[in-house]
C-alpha cells in the first residue's frame, strides 16, 4: 500500500510526501502515546497547510524523530499523527491494516516515552498498556526506547527480559519468533489487559498482526468487533496476492511508472485556474462523472493530467491512472485497461483487494471476458460494497491521451462504461480524462447526457494566461541550464523570453522541445539558443508552423556542417531510414531491438540518434524502449509539405520493415524454439524469462506485425517472392512462436488480412496457399493456443490429404507417428468449431454485418463470438435456466434471448450489459426474434402463446392465443406486419403484428412443428417438423408448396438464404442440409456434428452457414462447397464399441445399426458383417485366441460368432431386462491398462499427452493394442492411429 512520509525541507519546515508501494525509501518510525489532549499533537492538516505551533508537545516529538533519523542517516520518517489523514475513512482503514507492515519494514523504530524520565520508571509507562503499541513492539526488528528528554534507555534486545515481564509476552516473540507459531487465542491474551480510547480499536489493532482486513465500524462495540475478527481469521486467504498477480497489468500505465519519471508536472503558479476548476469538480456534488480536458497536440494536456494524478495521489484519493501512448505496447490499446485499474485499486484499499480477489476466485475467466464484465465485476462491484462504516468519499481515475487508444470502438465502449460510475451511492467516482478532440471521443461524449460530463477546451484559455504559463516554464528551465553552464544571472533576458513565448504560439510542446534542444547543447547552449532565435519566424503564423521550425532545427543540427555533400546525404538517408521506421512502429522497441530488426549496427544507430534527445526519449539502457517525446513529431515527419528534405515516405518505411521482419524471422525461427521437446507441452509452461530468451522482443515484434507492414507498404505480394518463400519454409515455426507468445488470435487475424490483400489473379499459388493456411490455423486454433508443438503432430496428421500445408510440411511429422488411417481429401465445409459452452447449444445467429455469432446454451449463458477468428468476445450471464433462443437486433447493437426460466432478456451487444428482462410467460420461452425495425420483440412459449414486446421499454404489447400446444418457433415477416409461429400442435399460424388477429392456419404436419421462418421477400414460409420433413408454404394463401424429404430424424431449425434461393435445415440426425427453395432439390448434406443439430442460420452474404448442436459446439460451414469427410463406410449409425484381435490384425466394431463388423486393421477393408441382434450392439470383444467374437446388445442378449466365417455360434439370453455387456478389450500380455490411452481430447502415453484430437476425430469408443489405437465415431466411421515405440518428442531438425 502507498505510504506518506515526512522530511525536513531546506528552510527547516516539515513536508509530507506520499510514495507508491514499490518506491518507498528507507525511513524511521516514531512510536508514542497520544496526549490525552488531542490539541497537544501536531496534526496531519497542520503539516499539510504548513501552519503549526512549534510550542506544542507534539511538535517536540517531531523534532526528536527527525533528529534521530538524521543521526541514523535516514531522510524520511513516519509519525502517525501527521502522516494519516484521519478525516478520510478510506485512508484510515488502509493505514490501520498497513501499519503493522510499515513498522515491520522500518529501518528504525524510536519509542518516545513521554511519561519516563529514567530507566527505573520504565515498567510504569502507559506505553506498555495501550492497544496500538502492541504491534509497534512486535513488528520492527530494531526498536529503541528513549525518555521524554531523548535519553537512550536501551533497545528491544537489551531490555527483552524487562519487557517480557511487563507485557507477559513470551521472550521468544521479542527475539523475533514468527507470530504464525502462536494461536489466535495466545495473541489475543497479549492485548487483553491493554486499553484503547475506542472500544473497537482493541480488535482493530490486531488486523495487521493477523494480516486480515475488514471494514471499520465504530459503534459496533468490542464484542462484535472481535467476533468479526475471528471470522476474518478463520476465512483468511493465505495466497491472495498470488491470484491477484494473474490480473493482466500494463506496467507503463500509471502516472508514476518508470516510463514517465522524467516527464514534468505543472510548475508552480501555472494552470492555476484550470487546476482549481478540476479540483472543484472532484470535490463538488454535481452529477458530472467525467471531466474531459481536450486540446490540440502540444497544448499540455498530459502535463495537466500528471499534475492532477500526483495531487490526488498525495491526497490519497487517486484510485487509478492509465496513460495511453500510441505505439506503446500494452498502453496503446484497451486490452489491459480495466484489469490494470483493478490492480491499482487493490493497492488503495485492502478491502477492495479482498473483494477483487473474491471475484477472481469465483469467476476464473474474468480477465478474458468482455470489458463490460471486467468493469462491473472487478471495479464497480467492489467499489459498491464500500458502504459500511464509510462516509461518502471520492476516488479519482485519471486517463490521459485516450485518443491514442488504437481502437475507436474500444474508446466509445470505455466512455459508455465509465458513465456507469454514477450508480455508486456511497462512493463517489470521478473520471478525469484528456484527449485530442478526435471523432470517436467527440461522438462518444455526444452519446452521454450533458449533465454526466464536464468539458474544457484548452484552446479556450485566454492567450495571455497561456503565454504567462509558457513564460514561467521557459524561465524555470532556462535558469537551470544557465546555472549549470554558468551563462550569467541575466541569461537569457526578458527580451529573449518574450520572443520565445511569441514563437511558441501557445504550444507547450514547442517550449519543451526548445528547452531539451538547448540543454543537450551543453557548453554550446548559448549557441543553440541563437539558432532557435534565428530559425524561428517572427511573423504571426499557425502554431504548427512554429513547431515545424523547431523540429527542422533539431534535425538540421544533427548533421555537421563540416560534412561533404555526399556525407550529408548519407547521414540524412540514415536519419530517414531509422526515424522513419521508428515513427511507424505500431509497438515500441528498444535501440538494441531496433538495431537487430533493421540490421543496422548498434553503434551506427547510437551515432544517428546522438543529437536527437530533444525529440526522442533515449534511455541509457539500450534494452529499454525508444519513444517519441510527443506524437506531433510523427505527424511532422510523415508530411511532405512540412518537413522538406527530411520527409519520410510512410509506405516505403513499411516496406523496409516488412522485409526486415521476414528476414529476421527466417534467420531465427525454428521448430521447438523454446526447447520444450514434449509434444504435449503447454504454452503456460513457458515463463516470461524463457520466452524473452528464446523469442527476443524484436522477433516477437516481427511475428506480430510483418503482415501489417506488408499491407501498409501498398506493394503486392507475388508467387515465389519473400512472403511466399517465408511461409513455405517457416509457416509452422511462425505459428508455433505465436502460440508460445499467447498471440494466436492476432496471428489468425493476420492470415485473414493477408488472404484479403493478395490478389488471386496475380498470385494464384500464394493466394491458394494462404487460403489453405487460414483453414489449417482455424481448424487447429485450440491446439496452437494451448500446445504449440501439436502443429507438427496433430495439426499435420489430421490435415486433409490435399491440404497445401500438409503437402509442404509432411516431413515435419515426428517419426513416432505412423499414419494408418485415411483422412478427408479436402477441407470440409466446416470452417470453425467454437468451443466454450459447457452444455448443449440450443440456438445460434449471425449479426447483421456477419462479423459476430451469438449462441445460447443449456449452460444458461449467451455467448458472442468473432466469426472471422473464432475468438470468444462476450459471455452474457443472467438466465437461471437453459437459453433456448437467441437473435441480434437489425442494427446489431442488441441481442435478445429466451430461456426455460420463462423470461426474455435484452442485452447490449457491445458491452454485454443486461438492458431489459421481459416477464409474462407462464412457461419456458422457446423462441425469440426482433422485428425488422428493431422496435419490437416477439416470443413463443410452452405456455401456448405468442407475445409481442416493446424493445425500448419492455412493455407487453400483444398476447396471441390460438395454439393448442407449446409454441416452438416465431418470426416476423420482412415488412414487420406479420408474425409466423410454429407449434407442437402440428400447425403453423400467421398473425397480424399490429392487431394480433389470426390470419392463417397452415395444416398438414403429422408431428410437432419445431421451427418457422419467412423468406426474405415475405412471400413464403418455411417450417421444420418432427416428421423429418421441411415444408414450404405460400404466406398469402397458406397453400403447401414443397415438402423436402431427406432427413432421417426431426428437423429442429430452418432458415432461408438472404437471396431466398436456398433453405438450410438442421436435424436430430446430426446433419445440416441445404435445399433449392424453388425445386426442393437437395443441394448439400453437411456432416460433422456428433449430436443433434439444434439451430442453423445463413450469414448475411449467404456464403456461410452457422450451426449449433447438442455436441456442445458451434460450427461454421462453407455454403458453396459442402465437401464431405472421407470415412470407412459400413455402419449406418453410431459406433458403440471397438476392439482389436489378439494379433492386432483385425478390428471388431459394434454399432447402433444392430450389426457387428470385422475390419482389416492394416488396410481398413471390411471383412465381415455379422447380423443377428435386433437392437443396438453395446459391446464387442475378441476371445484371447482371436478365433471368436463376443457381442452384447440392448436386446438383452450376448452372442458368440466365428471370427473367420462370421457364423453365429451361440445366443446367450440375459435374465434381467436391462442387462447389457460393457466394452472390453484384451491385450496379448494380459495388461488391462495399456500404455497408450485416450484422456479427454488427447492420445496420451502414460501421463504425457502426445496427440491432440480435433473435434472431427473425437471418439464415441476406442480400442488399443500395443502401439495402435482405433477410434469409433458417431458418424459411423473408424480411425486407425499407429505409433512407434520409444520417446515421443518434438525435436529441431
PDB file of C-alpha atoms in Angstrom, residues 262 477-478 480-482 484-485 487 491 511-529 531-532 550 553-555 557-558 606 609-620 629:
ATOM      1  CA  UNK A 262      11.243  12.382 -16.308  1.00  0.00           C
ATOM      2  CA  UNK A 477      14.120  25.568 -17.393  1.00  0.00           C
ATOM      3  CA  UNK A 478      16.494  28.106 -18.945  1.00  0.00           C
ATOM      4  CA  UNK A 480      18.593  25.686 -14.658  1.00  0.00           C
ATOM      5  CA  UNK A 481      20.561  25.479 -17.932  1.00  0.00           C
ATOM      6  CA  UNK A 482      22.174  28.860 -17.288  1.00  0.00           C
ATOM      7  CA  UNK A 484      24.678  24.560 -14.992  1.00  0.00           C
ATOM      8  CA  UNK A 485      26.843  26.160 -17.701  1.00  0.00           C
ATOM      9  CA  UNK A 487      25.847  31.654 -18.513  1.00  0.00           C
ATOM     10  CA  UNK A 491      20.703  34.976 -19.279  1.00  0.00           C
ATOM     11  CA  UNK A 511       8.712  25.224 -25.390  1.00  0.00           C
ATOM     12  CA  UNK A 512       9.640  21.793 -24.003  1.00  0.00           C
ATOM     13  CA  UNK A 513      11.428  20.772 -27.239  1.00  0.00           C
ATOM     14  CA  UNK A 514      13.362  24.053 -27.290  1.00  0.00           C
ATOM     15  CA  UNK A 515      14.500  23.567 -23.701  1.00  0.00           C
ATOM     16  CA  UNK A 516      15.634  19.971 -24.389  1.00  0.00           C
ATOM     17  CA  UNK A 517      17.458  21.093 -27.543  1.00  0.00           C
ATOM     18  CA  UNK A 518      19.310  23.856 -25.713  1.00  0.00           C
ATOM     19  CA  UNK A 519      20.075  21.593 -22.731  1.00  0.00           C
ATOM     20  CA  UNK A 520      21.580  18.872 -24.954  1.00  0.00           C
ATOM     21  CA  UNK A 521      23.880  21.509 -26.464  1.00  0.00           C
ATOM     22  CA  UNK A 522      25.721  21.530 -23.112  1.00  0.00           C
ATOM     23  CA  UNK A 523      28.518  24.094 -23.310  1.00  0.00           C
ATOM     24  CA  UNK A 524      27.080  25.276 -26.630  1.00  0.00           C
ATOM     25  CA  UNK A 525      23.729  26.071 -25.004  1.00  0.00           C
ATOM     26  CA  UNK A 526      24.095  29.815 -25.810  1.00  0.00           C
ATOM     27  CA  UNK A 527      24.800  28.992 -29.455  1.00  0.00           C
ATOM     28  CA  UNK A 528      21.766  26.705 -29.663  1.00  0.00           C
ATOM     29  CA  UNK A 529      19.533  29.448 -28.286  1.00  0.00           C
ATOM     30  CA  UNK A 531      19.966  29.017 -33.624  1.00  0.00           C
ATOM     31  CA  UNK A 532      16.401  28.929 -32.327  1.00  0.00           C
ATOM     32  CA  UNK A 550      11.897  23.757 -34.156  1.00  0.00           C
ATOM     33  CA  UNK A 553      16.228  22.982 -36.432  1.00  0.00           C
ATOM     34  CA  UNK A 554      16.845  19.905 -34.278  1.00  0.00           C
ATOM     35  CA  UNK A 555      17.177  17.574 -37.304  1.00  0.00           C
ATOM     36  CA  UNK A 557      21.645  20.451 -36.177  1.00  0.00           C
ATOM     37  CA  UNK A 558      22.270  16.670 -36.073  1.00  0.00           C
ATOM     38  CA  UNK A 606      23.667   5.388 -31.470  1.00  0.00           C
ATOM     39  CA  UNK A 609      20.334   9.387 -32.575  1.00  0.00           C
ATOM     40  CA  UNK A 610      23.122  11.125 -30.642  1.00  0.00           C
ATOM     41  CA  UNK A 611      21.832  14.664 -31.240  1.00  0.00           C
ATOM     42  CA  UNK A 612      18.120  13.847 -31.202  1.00  0.00           C
ATOM     43  CA  UNK A 613      17.465  13.825 -27.456  1.00  0.00           C
ATOM     44  CA  UNK A 614      15.267  16.900 -27.901  1.00  0.00           C
ATOM     45  CA  UNK A 615      12.719  14.859 -29.854  1.00  0.00           C
ATOM     46  CA  UNK A 616      13.449  11.279 -28.749  1.00  0.00           C
ATOM     47  CA  UNK A 617      13.304   9.720 -25.288  1.00  0.00           C
ATOM     48  CA  UNK A 618      16.519   7.664 -25.426  1.00  0.00           C
ATOM     49  CA  UNK A 619      17.130   5.604 -22.257  1.00  0.00           C
ATOM     50  CA  UNK A 620      20.658   4.985 -21.056  1.00  0.00           C
ATOM     51  CA  UNK A 629       8.693  12.823 -26.691  1.00  0.00           C
TER      52      UNK A 629
END
